[in-house]
PDB file of C-alpha atoms in Angstrom:
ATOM      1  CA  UNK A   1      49.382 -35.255 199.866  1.00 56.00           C
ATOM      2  CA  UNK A   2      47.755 -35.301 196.607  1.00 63.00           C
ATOM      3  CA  UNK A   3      47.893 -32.617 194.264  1.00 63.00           C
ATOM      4  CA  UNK A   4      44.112 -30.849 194.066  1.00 80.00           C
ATOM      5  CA  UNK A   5      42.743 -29.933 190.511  1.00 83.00           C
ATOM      6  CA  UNK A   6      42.639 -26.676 191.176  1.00 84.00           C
ATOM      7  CA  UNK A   7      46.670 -26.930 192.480  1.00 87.00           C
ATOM      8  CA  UNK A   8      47.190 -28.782 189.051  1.00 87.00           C
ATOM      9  CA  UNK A   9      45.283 -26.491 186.808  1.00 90.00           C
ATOM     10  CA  UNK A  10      47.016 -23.405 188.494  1.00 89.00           C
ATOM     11  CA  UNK A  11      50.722 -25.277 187.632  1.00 87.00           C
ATOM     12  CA  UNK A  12      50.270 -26.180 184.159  1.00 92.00           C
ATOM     13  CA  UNK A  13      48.483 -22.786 184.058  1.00 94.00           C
ATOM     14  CA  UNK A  14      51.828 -21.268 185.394  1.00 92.00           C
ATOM     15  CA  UNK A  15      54.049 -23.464 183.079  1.00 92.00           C
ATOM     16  CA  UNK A  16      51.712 -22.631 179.785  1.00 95.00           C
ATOM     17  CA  UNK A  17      52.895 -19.028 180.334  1.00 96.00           C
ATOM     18  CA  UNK A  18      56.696 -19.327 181.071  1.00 93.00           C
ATOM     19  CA  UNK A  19      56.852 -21.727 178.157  1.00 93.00           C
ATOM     20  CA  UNK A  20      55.174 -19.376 175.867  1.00 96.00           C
ATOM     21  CA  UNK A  21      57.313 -16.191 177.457  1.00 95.00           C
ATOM     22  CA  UNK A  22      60.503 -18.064 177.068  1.00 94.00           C
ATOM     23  CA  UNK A  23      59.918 -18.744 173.425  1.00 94.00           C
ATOM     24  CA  UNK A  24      59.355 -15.281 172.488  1.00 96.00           C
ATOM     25  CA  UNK A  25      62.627 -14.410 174.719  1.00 95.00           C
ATOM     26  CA  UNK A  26      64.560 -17.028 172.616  1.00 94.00           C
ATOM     27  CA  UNK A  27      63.115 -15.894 169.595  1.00 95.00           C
ATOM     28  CA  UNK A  28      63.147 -12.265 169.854  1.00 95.00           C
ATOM     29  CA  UNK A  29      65.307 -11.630 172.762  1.00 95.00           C
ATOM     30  CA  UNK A  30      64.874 -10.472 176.695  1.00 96.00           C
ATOM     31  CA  UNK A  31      64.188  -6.998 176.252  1.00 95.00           C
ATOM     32  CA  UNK A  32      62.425  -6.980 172.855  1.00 96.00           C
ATOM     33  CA  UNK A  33      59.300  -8.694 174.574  1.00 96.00           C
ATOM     34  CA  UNK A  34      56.756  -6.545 176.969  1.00 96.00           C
ATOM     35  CA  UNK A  35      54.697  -8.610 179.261  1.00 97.00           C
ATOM     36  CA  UNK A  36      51.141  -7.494 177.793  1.00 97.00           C
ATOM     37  CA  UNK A  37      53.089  -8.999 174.619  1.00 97.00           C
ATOM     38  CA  UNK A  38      53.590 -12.649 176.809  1.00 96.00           C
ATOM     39  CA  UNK A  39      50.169 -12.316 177.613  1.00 97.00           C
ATOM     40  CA  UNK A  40      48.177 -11.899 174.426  1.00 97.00           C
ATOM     41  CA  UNK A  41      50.438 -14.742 173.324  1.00 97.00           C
ATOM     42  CA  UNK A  42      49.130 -17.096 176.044  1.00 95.00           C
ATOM     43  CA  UNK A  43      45.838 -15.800 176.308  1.00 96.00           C
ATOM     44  CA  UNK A  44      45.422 -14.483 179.842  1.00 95.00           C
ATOM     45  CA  UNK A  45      45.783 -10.729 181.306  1.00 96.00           C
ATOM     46  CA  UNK A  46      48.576  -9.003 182.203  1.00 96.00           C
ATOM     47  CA  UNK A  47      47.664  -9.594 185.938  1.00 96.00           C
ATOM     48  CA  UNK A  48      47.347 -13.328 185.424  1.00 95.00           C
ATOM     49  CA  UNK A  49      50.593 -13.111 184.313  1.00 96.00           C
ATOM     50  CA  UNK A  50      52.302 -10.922 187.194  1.00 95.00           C
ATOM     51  CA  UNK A  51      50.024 -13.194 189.469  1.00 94.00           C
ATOM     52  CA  UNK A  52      52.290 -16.012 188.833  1.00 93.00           C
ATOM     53  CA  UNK A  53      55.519 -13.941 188.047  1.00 93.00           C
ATOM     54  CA  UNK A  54      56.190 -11.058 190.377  1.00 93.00           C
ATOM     55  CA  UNK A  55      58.521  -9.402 187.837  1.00 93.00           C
ATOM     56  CA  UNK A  56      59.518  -9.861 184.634  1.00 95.00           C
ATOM     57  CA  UNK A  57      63.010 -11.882 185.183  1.00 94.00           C
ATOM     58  CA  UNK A  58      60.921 -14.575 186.326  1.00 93.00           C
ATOM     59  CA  UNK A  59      59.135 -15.495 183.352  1.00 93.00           C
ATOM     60  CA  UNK A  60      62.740 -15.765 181.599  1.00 92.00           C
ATOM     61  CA  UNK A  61      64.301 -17.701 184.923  1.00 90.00           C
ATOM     62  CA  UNK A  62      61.072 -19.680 186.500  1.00 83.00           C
ATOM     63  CA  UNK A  63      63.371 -22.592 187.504  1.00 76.00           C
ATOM     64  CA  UNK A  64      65.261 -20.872 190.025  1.00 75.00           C
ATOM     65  CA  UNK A  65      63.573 -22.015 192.604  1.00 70.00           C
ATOM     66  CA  UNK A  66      64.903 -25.649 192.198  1.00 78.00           C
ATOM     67  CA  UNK A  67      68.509 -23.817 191.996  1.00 88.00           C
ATOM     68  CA  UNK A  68      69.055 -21.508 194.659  1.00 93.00           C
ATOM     69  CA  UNK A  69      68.769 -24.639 197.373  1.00 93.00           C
ATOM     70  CA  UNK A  70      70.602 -26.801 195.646  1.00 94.00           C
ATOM     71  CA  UNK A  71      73.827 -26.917 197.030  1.00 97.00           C
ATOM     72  CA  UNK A  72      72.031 -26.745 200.858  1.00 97.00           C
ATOM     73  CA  UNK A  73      70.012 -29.796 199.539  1.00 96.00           C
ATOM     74  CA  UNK A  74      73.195 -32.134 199.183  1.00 97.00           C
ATOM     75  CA  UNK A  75      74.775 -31.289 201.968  1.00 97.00           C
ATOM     76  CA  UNK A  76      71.784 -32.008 204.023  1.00 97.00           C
ATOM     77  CA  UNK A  77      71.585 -35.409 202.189  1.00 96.00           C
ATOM     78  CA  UNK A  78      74.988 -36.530 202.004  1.00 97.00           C
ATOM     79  CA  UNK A  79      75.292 -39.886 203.586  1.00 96.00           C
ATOM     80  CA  UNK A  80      77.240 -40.616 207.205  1.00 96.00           C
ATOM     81  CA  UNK A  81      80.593 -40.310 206.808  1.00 96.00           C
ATOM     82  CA  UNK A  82      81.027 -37.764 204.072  1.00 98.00           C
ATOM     83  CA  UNK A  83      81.780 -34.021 204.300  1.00 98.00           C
ATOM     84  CA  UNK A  84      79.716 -30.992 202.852  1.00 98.00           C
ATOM     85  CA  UNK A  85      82.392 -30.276 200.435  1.00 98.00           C
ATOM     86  CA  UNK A  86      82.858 -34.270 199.215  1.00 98.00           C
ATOM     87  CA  UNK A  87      78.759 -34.465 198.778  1.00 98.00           C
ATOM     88  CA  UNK A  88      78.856 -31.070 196.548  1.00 98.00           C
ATOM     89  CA  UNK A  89      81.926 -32.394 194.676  1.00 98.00           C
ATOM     90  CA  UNK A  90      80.710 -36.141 194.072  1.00 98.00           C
ATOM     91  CA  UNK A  91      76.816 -34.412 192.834  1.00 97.00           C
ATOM     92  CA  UNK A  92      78.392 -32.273 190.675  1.00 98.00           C
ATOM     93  CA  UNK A  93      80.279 -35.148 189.362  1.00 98.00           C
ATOM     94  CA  UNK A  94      77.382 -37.576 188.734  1.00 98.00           C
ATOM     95  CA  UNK A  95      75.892 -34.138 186.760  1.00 97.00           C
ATOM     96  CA  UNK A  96      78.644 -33.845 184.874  1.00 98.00           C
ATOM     97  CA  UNK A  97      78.852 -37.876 184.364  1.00 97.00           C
ATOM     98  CA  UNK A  98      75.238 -37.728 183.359  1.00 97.00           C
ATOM     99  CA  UNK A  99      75.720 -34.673 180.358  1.00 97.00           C
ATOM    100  CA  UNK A 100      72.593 -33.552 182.867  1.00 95.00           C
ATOM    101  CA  UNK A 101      70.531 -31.005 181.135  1.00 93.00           C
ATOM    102  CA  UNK A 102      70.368 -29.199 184.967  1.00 91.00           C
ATOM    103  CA  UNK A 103      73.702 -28.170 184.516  1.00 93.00           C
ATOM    104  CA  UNK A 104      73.349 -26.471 181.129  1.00 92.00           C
ATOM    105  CA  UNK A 105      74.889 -29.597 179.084  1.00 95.00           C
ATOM    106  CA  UNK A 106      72.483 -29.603 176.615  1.00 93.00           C
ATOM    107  CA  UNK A 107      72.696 -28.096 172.801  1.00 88.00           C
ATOM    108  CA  UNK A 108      69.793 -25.225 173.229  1.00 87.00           C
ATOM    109  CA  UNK A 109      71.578 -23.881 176.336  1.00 90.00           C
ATOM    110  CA  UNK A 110      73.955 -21.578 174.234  1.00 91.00           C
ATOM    111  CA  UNK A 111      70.479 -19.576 172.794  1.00 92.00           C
ATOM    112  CA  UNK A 112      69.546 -19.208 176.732  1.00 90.00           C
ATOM    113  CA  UNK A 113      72.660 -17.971 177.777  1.00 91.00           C
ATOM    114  CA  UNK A 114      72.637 -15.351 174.848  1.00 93.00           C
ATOM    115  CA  UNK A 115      69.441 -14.353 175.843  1.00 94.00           C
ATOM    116  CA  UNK A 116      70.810 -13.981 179.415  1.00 93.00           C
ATOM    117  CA  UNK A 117      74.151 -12.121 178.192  1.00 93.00           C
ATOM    118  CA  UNK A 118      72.190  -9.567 176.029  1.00 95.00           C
ATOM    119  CA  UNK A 119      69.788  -7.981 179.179  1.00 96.00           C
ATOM    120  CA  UNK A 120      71.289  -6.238 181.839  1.00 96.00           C
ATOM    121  CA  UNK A 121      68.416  -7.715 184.273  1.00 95.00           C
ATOM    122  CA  UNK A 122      69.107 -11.191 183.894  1.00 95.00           C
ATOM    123  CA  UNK A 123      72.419 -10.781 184.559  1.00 95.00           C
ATOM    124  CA  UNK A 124      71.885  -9.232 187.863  1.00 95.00           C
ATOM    125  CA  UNK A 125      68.722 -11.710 188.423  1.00 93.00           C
ATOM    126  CA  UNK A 126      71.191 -14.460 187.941  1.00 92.00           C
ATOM    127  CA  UNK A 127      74.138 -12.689 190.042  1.00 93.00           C
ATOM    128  CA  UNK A 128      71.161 -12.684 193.076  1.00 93.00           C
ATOM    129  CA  UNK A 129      70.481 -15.765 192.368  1.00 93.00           C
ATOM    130  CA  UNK A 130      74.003 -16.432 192.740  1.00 93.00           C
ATOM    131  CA  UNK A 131      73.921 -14.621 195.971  1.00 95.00           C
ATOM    132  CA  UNK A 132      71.295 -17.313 197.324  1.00 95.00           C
ATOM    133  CA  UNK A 133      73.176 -20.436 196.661  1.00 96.00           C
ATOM    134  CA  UNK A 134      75.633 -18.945 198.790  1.00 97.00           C
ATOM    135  CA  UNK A 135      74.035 -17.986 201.680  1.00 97.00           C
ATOM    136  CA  UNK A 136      71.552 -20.675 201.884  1.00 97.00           C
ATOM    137  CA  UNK A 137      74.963 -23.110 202.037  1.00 98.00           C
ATOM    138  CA  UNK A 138      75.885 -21.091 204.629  1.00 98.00           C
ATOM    139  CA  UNK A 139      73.048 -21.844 206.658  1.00 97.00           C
ATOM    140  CA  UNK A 140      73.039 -25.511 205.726  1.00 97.00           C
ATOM    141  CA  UNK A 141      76.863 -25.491 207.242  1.00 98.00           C
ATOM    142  CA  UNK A 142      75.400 -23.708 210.419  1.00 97.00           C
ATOM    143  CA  UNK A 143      72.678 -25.780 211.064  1.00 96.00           C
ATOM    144  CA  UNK A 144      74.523 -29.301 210.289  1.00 96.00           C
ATOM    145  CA  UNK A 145      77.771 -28.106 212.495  1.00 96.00           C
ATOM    146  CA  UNK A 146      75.918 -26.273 215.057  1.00 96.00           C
ATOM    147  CA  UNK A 147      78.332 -23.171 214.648  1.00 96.00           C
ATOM    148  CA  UNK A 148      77.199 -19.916 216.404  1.00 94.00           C
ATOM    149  CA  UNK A 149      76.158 -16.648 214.737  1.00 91.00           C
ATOM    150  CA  UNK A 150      79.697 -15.377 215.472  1.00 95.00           C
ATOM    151  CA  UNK A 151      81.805 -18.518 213.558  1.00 97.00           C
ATOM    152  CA  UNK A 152      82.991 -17.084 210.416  1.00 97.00           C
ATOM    153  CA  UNK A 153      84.005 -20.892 209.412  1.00 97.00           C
ATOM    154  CA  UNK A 154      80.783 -21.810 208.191  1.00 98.00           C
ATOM    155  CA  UNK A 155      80.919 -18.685 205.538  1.00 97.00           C
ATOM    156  CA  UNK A 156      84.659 -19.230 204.684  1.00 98.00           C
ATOM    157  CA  UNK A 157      83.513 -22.945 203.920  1.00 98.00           C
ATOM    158  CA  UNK A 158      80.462 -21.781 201.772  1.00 98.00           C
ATOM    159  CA  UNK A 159      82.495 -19.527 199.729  1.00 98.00           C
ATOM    160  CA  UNK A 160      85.358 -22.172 198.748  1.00 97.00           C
ATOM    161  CA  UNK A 161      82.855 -24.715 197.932  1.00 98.00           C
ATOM    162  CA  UNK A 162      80.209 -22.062 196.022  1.00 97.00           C
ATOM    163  CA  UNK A 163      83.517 -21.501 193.901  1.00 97.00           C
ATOM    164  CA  UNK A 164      83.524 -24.664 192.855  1.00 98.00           C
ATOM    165  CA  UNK A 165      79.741 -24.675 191.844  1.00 97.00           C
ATOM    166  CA  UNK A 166      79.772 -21.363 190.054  1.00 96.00           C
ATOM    167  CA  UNK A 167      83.282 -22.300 187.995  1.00 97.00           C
ATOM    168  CA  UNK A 168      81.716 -25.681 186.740  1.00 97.00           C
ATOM    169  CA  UNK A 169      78.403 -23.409 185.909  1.00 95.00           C
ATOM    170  CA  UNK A 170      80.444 -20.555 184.129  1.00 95.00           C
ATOM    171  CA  UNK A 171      82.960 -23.278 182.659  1.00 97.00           C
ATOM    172  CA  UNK A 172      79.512 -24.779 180.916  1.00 96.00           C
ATOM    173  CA  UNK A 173      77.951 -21.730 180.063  1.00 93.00           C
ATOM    174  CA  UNK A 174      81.302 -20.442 178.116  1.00 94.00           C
ATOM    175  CA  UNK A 175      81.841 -23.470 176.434  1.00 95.00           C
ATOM    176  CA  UNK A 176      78.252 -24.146 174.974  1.00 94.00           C
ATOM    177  CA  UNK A 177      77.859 -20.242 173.984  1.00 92.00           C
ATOM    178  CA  UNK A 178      80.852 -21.541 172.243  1.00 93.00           C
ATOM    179  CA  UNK A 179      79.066 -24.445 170.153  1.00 92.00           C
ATOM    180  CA  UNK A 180      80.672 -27.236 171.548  1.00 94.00           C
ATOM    181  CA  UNK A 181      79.441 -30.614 172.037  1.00 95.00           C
ATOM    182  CA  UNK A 182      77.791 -31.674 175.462  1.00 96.00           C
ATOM    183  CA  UNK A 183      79.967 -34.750 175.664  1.00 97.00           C
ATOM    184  CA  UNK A 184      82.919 -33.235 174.897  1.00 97.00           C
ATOM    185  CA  UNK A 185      82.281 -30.603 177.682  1.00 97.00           C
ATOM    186  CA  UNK A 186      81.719 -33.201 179.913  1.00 97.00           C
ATOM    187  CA  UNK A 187      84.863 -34.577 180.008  1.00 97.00           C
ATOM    188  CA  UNK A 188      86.545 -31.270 180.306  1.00 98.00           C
ATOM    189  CA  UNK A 189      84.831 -30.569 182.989  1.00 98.00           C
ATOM    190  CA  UNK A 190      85.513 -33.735 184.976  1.00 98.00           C
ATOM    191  CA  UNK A 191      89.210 -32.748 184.484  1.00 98.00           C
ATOM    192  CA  UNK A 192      88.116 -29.512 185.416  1.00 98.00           C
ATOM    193  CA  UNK A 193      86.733 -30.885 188.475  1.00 98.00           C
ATOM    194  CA  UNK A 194      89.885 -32.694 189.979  1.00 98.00           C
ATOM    195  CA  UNK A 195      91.596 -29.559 189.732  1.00 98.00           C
ATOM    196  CA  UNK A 196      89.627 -27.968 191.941  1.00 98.00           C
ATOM    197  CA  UNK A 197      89.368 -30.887 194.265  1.00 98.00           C
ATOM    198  CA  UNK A 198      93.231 -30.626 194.713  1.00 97.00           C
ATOM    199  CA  UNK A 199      93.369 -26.756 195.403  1.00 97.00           C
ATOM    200  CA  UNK A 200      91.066 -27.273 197.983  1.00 97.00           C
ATOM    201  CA  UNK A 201      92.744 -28.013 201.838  1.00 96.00           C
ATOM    202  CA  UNK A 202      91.882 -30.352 203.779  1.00 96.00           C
ATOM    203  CA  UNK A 203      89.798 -28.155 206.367  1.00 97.00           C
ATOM    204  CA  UNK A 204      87.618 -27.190 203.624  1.00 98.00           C
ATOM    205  CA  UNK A 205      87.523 -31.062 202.588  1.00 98.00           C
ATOM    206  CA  UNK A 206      86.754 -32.813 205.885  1.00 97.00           C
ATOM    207  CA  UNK A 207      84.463 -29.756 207.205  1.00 98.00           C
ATOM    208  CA  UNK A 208      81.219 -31.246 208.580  1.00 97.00           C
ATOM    209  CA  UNK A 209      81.466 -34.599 207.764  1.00 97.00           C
ATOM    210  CA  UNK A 210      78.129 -36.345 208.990  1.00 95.00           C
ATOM    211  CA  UNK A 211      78.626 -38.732 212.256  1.00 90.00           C
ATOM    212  CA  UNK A 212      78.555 -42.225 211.221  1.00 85.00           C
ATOM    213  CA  UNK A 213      76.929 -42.956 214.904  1.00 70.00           C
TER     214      UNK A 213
END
């Protein structure tokens, strides 16, 4: 369906103020900026503002939404014939491959990790955050194995192959904090990747692989 104007004004309306908010956070840091502050800065109320971000943390991490379901989202498009933890493994590469911005491998990504480091409520935003990659993968396993309420397999699953997303993630993070290049991080982390591939047993590898018939 087509996006309405007043759907369209009320999205660029919405991404007018989290661009504005996060370039005050980058510039003067999380907890240095109010949200009356992000407001007179893009020109709308306060409650304009908390009508399109329930809390402050959002402003700072809008794109969240796009993160939280992404590991469910590959699972439940791998093609037949591959397992949950080859589709996560084999996106994450083509990330990596790509020096994707999505993943952090881009040069202005050390600023938003400072910011992120320096305010206690991003860092527990993000661990939530964290929190819902995991269990939404959970469900994903559920739903695409059929397991029952009572199958711990599903969960086990989730956790080995969330560890895999989260060390790639924190393996970025610490390295462009550090200053280093995106390409050169890149192929670290496609090293880094094969490593984990081989700790991981084969349950966890050929769990829910998706009927070919």
């Amino acid at each position: 369906m087509a996006e309405g104007l007043r759907e369209r004004k009320k999205r660029q309306t919405r991404q007018y103020i989290s661009d504005v908010a996060t370039g005050l956070f980058l510039e003067r840091g999380f907890d240095a900026v109010t949200v009356a502050e992000v407001a007179d800065a893009a020109n709308v109320s306060v409650n304009t503002v908390y009508n399109y971000f329930p809390a402050k943390e959002d402003l700072f991490l809008d794109r969240s939404a796009g993160v939280v379901d992404r590991l469910a989202r590959w699972v439940r498009g791998r093609p037949k014939g591959e397992s949950a933890a080859a589709a996560v493994l084999r996106e994450l590469r083509e990330e990596v491959e790509a020096v994707s911005p999505r993943l952090g491998l881009m040069v202005d990504y050390a600023r938003f990790m400072q910011v992120i480091h320096e305010a206690p409520a991003l860092r527990s935003r993000l661990w939530a955050i964290g929190q819902d990659i995991l269990v939404n993968l959970e469900e994903a396993l559920r739903e695409e194995t059929g397991a029952p309420p009572e199958d711990s397999l599903p969960g086990l699953v989730a956790g080995q192959i969330n560890w895999v997303h989260q060390t790639v993630m924190s393996a970025i993070g610490r390295e462009m904090m550090a200053g280093r290049n995106p390409d050169e991080v890149s192929r670290e982390i496609l090293v880094l990747l094969d490593d984990m591939e081989d700790l991981l047993s084969r349950k966890v590898l050929n769990y829910a692989v998706r009927a070919v018939e």
